[in-house]
Short mmCIF file of C-alpha atoms and ligand atoms in Angstrom, two decimals:
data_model
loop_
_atom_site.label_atom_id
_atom_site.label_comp_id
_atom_site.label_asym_id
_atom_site.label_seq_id
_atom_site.Cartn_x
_atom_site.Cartn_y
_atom_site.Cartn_z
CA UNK C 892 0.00 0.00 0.00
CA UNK C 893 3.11 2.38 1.10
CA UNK C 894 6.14 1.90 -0.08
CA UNK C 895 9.73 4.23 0.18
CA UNK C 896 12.38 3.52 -2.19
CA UNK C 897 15.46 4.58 -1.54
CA UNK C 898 14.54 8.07 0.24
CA UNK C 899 16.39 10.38 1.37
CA UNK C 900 16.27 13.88 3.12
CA UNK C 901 18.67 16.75 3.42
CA UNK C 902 18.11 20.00 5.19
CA UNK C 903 20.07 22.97 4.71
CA UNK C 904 22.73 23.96 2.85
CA UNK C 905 25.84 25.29 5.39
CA UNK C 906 25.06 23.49 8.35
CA UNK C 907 24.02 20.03 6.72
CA UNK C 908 22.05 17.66 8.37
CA UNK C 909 20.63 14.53 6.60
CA UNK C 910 17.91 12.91 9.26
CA UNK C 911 16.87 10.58 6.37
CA UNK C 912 19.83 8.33 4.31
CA UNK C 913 18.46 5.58 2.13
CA UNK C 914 15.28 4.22 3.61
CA UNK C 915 13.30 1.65 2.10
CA UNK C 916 10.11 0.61 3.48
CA UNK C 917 6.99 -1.08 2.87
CA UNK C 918 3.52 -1.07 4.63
CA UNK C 919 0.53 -3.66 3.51
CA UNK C 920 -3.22 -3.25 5.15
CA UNK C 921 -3.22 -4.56 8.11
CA UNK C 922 0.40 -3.61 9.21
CA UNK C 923 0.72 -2.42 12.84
CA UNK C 924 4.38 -1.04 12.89
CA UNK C 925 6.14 1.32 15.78
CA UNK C 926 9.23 2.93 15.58
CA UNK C 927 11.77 4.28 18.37
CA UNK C 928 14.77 6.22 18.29
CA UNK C 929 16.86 8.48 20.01
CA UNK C 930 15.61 12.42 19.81
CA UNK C 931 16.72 13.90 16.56
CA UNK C 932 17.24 10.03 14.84
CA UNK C 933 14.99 10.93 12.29
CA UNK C 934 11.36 9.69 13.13
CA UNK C 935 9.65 12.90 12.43
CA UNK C 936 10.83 13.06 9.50
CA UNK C 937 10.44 9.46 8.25
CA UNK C 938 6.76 9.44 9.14
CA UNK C 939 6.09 12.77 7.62
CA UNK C 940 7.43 11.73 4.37
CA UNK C 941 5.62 8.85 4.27
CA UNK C 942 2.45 10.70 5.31
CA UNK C 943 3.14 12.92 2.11
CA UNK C 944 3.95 15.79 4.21
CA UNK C 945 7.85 16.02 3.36
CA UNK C 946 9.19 15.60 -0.37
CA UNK C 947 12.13 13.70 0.18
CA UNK C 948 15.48 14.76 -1.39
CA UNK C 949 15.90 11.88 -3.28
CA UNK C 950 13.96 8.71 -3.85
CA UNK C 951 10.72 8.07 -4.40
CA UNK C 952 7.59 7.59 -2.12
CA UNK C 953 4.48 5.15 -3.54
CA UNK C 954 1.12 5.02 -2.19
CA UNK C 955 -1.27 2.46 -4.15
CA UNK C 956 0.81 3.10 -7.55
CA UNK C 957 0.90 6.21 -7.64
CA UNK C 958 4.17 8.39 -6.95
CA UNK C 959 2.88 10.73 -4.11
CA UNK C 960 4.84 13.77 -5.08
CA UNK C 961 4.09 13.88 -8.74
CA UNK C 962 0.92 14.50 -7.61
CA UNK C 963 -0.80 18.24 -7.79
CA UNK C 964 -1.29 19.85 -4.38
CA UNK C 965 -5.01 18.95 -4.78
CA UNK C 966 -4.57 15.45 -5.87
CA UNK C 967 -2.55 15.04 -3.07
CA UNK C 968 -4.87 16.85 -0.36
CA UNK C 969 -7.23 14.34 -1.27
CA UNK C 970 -5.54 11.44 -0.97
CA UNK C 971 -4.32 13.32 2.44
CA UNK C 972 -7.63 13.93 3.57
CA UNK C 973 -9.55 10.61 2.46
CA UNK C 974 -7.04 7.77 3.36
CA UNK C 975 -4.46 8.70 5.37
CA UNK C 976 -4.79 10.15 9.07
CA UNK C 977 -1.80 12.07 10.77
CA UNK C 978 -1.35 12.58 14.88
CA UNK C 979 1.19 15.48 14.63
CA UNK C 980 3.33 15.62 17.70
CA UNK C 981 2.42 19.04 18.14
CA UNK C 982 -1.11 18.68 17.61
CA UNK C 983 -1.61 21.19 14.83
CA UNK C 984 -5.05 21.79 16.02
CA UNK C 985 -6.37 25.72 14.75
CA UNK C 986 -7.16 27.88 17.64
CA UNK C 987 -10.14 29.58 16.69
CA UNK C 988 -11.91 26.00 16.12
CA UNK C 989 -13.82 24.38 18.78
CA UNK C 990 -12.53 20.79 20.20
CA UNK C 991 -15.98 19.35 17.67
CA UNK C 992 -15.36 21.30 15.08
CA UNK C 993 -11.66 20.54 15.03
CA UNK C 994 -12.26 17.03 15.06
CA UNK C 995 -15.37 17.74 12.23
CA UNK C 996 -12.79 19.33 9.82
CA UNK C 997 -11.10 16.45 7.83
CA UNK C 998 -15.12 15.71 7.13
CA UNK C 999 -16.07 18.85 5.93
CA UNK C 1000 -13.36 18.41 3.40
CA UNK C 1001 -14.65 15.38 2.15
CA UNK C 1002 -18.07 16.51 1.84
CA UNK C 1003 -19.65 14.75 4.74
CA UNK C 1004 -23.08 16.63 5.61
CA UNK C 1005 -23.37 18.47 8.76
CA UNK C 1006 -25.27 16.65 10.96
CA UNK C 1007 -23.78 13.76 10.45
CA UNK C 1008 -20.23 15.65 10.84
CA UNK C 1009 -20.92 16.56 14.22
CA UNK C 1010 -22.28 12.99 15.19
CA UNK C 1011 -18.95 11.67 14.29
CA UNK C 1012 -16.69 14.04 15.92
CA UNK C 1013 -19.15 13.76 19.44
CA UNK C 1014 -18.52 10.12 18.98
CA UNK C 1015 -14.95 10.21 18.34
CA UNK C 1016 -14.39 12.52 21.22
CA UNK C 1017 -16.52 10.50 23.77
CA UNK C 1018 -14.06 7.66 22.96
CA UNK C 1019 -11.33 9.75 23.84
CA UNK C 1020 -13.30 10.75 26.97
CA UNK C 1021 -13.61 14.66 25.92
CA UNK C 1022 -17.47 14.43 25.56
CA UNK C 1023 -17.85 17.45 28.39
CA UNK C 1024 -14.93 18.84 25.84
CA UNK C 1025 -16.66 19.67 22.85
CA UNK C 1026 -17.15 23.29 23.33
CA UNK C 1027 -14.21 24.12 24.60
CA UNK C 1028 -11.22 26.14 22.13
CA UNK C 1029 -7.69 24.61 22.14
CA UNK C 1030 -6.17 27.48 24.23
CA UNK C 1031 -8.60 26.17 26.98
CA UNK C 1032 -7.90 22.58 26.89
CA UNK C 1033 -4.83 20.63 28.96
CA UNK C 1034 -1.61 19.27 26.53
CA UNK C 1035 -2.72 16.13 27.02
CA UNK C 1036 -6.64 16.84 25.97
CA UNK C 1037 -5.15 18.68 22.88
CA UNK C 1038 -3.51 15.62 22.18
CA UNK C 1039 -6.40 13.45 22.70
CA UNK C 1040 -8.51 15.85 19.96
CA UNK C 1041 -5.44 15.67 17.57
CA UNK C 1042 -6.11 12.20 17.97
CA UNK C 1043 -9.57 11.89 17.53
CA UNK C 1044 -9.01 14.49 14.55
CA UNK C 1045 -6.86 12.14 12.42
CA UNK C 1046 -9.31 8.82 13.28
CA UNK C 1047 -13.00 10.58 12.55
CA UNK C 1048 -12.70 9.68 8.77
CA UNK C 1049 -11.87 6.54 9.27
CA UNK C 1050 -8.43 6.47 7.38
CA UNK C 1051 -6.92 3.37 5.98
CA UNK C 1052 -3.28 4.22 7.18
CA UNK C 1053 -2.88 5.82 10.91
CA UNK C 1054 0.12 7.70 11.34
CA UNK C 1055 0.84 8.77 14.86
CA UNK C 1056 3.87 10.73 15.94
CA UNK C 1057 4.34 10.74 19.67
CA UNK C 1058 0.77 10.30 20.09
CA UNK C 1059 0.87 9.71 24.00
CA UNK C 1060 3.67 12.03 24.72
CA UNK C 1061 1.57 13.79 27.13
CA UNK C 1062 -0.56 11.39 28.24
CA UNK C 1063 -0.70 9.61 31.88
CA UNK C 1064 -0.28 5.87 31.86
CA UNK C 1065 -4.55 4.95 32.03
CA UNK C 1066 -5.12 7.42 29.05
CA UNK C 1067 -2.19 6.25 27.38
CA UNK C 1068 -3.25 2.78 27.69
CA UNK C 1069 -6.75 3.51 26.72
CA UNK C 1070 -5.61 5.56 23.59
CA UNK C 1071 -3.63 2.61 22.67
CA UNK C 1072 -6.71 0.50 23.13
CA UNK C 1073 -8.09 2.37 20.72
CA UNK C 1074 -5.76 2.28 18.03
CA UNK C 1075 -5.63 -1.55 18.68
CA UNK C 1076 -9.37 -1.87 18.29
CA UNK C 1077 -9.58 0.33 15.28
CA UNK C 1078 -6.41 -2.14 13.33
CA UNK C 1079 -8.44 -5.21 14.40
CA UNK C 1080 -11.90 -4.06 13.26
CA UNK C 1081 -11.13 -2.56 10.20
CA UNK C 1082 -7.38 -3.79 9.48
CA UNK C 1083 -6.60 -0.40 9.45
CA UNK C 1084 -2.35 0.07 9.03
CA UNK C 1085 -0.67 1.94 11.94
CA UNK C 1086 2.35 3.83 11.91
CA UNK C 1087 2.86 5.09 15.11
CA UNK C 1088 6.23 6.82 16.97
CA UNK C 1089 7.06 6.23 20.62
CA UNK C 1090 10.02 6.87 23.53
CA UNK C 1091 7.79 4.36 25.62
CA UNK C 1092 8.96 0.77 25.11
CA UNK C 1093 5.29 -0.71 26.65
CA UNK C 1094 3.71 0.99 23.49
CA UNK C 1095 6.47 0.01 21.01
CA UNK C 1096 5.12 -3.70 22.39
CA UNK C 1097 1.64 -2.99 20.96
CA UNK C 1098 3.33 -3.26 17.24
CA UNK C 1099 3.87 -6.12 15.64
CA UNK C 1100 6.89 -5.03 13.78
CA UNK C 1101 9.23 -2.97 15.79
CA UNK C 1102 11.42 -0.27 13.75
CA UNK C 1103 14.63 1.14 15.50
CA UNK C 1104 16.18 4.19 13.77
CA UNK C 1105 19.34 5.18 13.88
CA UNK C 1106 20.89 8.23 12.37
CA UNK C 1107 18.40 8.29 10.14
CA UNK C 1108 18.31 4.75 9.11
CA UNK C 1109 15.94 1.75 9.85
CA UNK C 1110 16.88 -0.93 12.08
N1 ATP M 23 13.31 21.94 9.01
C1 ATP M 23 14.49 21.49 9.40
N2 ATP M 23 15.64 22.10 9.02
C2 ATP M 23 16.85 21.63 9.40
N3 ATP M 23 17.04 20.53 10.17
C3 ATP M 23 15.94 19.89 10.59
C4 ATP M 23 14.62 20.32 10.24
N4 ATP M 23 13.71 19.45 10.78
C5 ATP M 23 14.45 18.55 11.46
N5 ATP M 23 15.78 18.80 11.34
C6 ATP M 23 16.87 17.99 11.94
O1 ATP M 23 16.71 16.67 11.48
C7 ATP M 23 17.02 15.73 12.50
C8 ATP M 23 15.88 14.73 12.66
O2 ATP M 23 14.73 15.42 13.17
P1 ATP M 23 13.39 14.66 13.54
O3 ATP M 23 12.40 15.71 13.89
O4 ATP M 23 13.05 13.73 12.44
O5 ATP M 23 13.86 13.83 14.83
P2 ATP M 23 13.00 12.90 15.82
O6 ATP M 23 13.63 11.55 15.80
O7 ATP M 23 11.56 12.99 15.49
O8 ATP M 23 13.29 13.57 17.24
P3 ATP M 23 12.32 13.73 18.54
O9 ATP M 23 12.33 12.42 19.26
O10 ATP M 23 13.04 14.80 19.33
O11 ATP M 23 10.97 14.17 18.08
C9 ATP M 23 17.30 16.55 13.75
O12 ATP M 23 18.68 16.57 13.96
C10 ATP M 23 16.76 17.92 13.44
O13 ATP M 23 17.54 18.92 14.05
MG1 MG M 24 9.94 13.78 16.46
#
């Protein structure tokens, strides 16, 4: 379904730093794969080029056939928005959006109607246990409930690959565990691929192939 061949990424041209150096990698349905590393190894920056979000230097990134960066920016939205959902480990939720309407806006760009929008995004929050949430604005909700929104964000339109960066980061150990319920649940049910980043070694156990990086390559 995903596959990297031979990527690379380079940043900057003085001070060179190359977090990415040769990577291969392949993800089928189904797949449930974390990956660890040291800070600054490179695992930001593998899983945002193989969400589409990062052009690698060199190399080539496949989803389904198709060669994700010859795509137009619209082409590639959509394939963005429709099949592939992202957990940034910073959130990237917008401020002026309510926790709902958030969580409704990867819907609204598919052309899901309203009502059933916000049934969705209540739903998707009450599994993250935000339901007394919904109103509230970013700027008025605790790192880890940000984080649990950013999750619920990237799983309301029920994506075929999951791509989680850090998603527990701020998270105690019962929501952690529950989130990663969750995620669990969703792969079982609907054989939905995970790709999901983690310093914890109890969550790297939840994925049935375990990627190391190192230096920016995969182990
Ligand atoms: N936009 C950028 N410009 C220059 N260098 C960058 C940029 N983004 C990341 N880097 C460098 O690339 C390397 C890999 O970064 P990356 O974010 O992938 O690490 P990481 O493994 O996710 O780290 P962490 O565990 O701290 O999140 C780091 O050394 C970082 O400083
Ligand atoms: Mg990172």
């Amino acid at each position: 379904m995903l596959d990297l061949v031979d990527v690379s990424v380079e940043y900057g041209k003085h001070n060179k730093v190359i977090p990415l150096t040769n990577v291969n990698f392949h993800l089928e349905p189904g797949d449930f794969v974390t990956i660890t590393g040291r800070s600054g190894s490179g695992k930001t920056t593998f899983v945002q080029v193989c969400g589409g979000l990062l052009t690698p230097t060199t190399g080539r990134v496949m989803f389904r056939n198709t060669e994700l960066h010859k795509l137009n920016d619209t082409e590639l939205s959509r394939i963005r928005n429709t099949s592939i959902g992202f957990v940034f480990q910073s959130f990237n939720l917008v401020d002026y959006l309510t926790a709902a309407e958030n969580v409704s806006l990867p819907l609204v760009f598919s052309n899901t109607p309203p009502s059933e929008r916000s049934e969705r995004a209540a739903r998707m929050l009450n599994a993250m246990g935000l339901s007394s949430r919904t109103d509230h604005y970013p700027g008025e909700l605790s790192g880890g409930e940000r984080q649990r929104v950013a999750i619920a964000r990237a799983l309301v339109t029920e994506p075929d690959i999951i791509i989680a960066d850090e998603p527990t980061g701020n998270l105690d150990f019962e929501t952690s565990r529950t989130v990663m319920e969750i995620f669990s649940e969703i792969h079982r049910q609907r054989r939905t691929a995970i790709l999901l980043v983690t310093h914890n070694p109890w969550i790297a156990d939840f994925g049935e192939q375990k990627i190391h990086i190192i230096e920016g390559t995969l182990h």
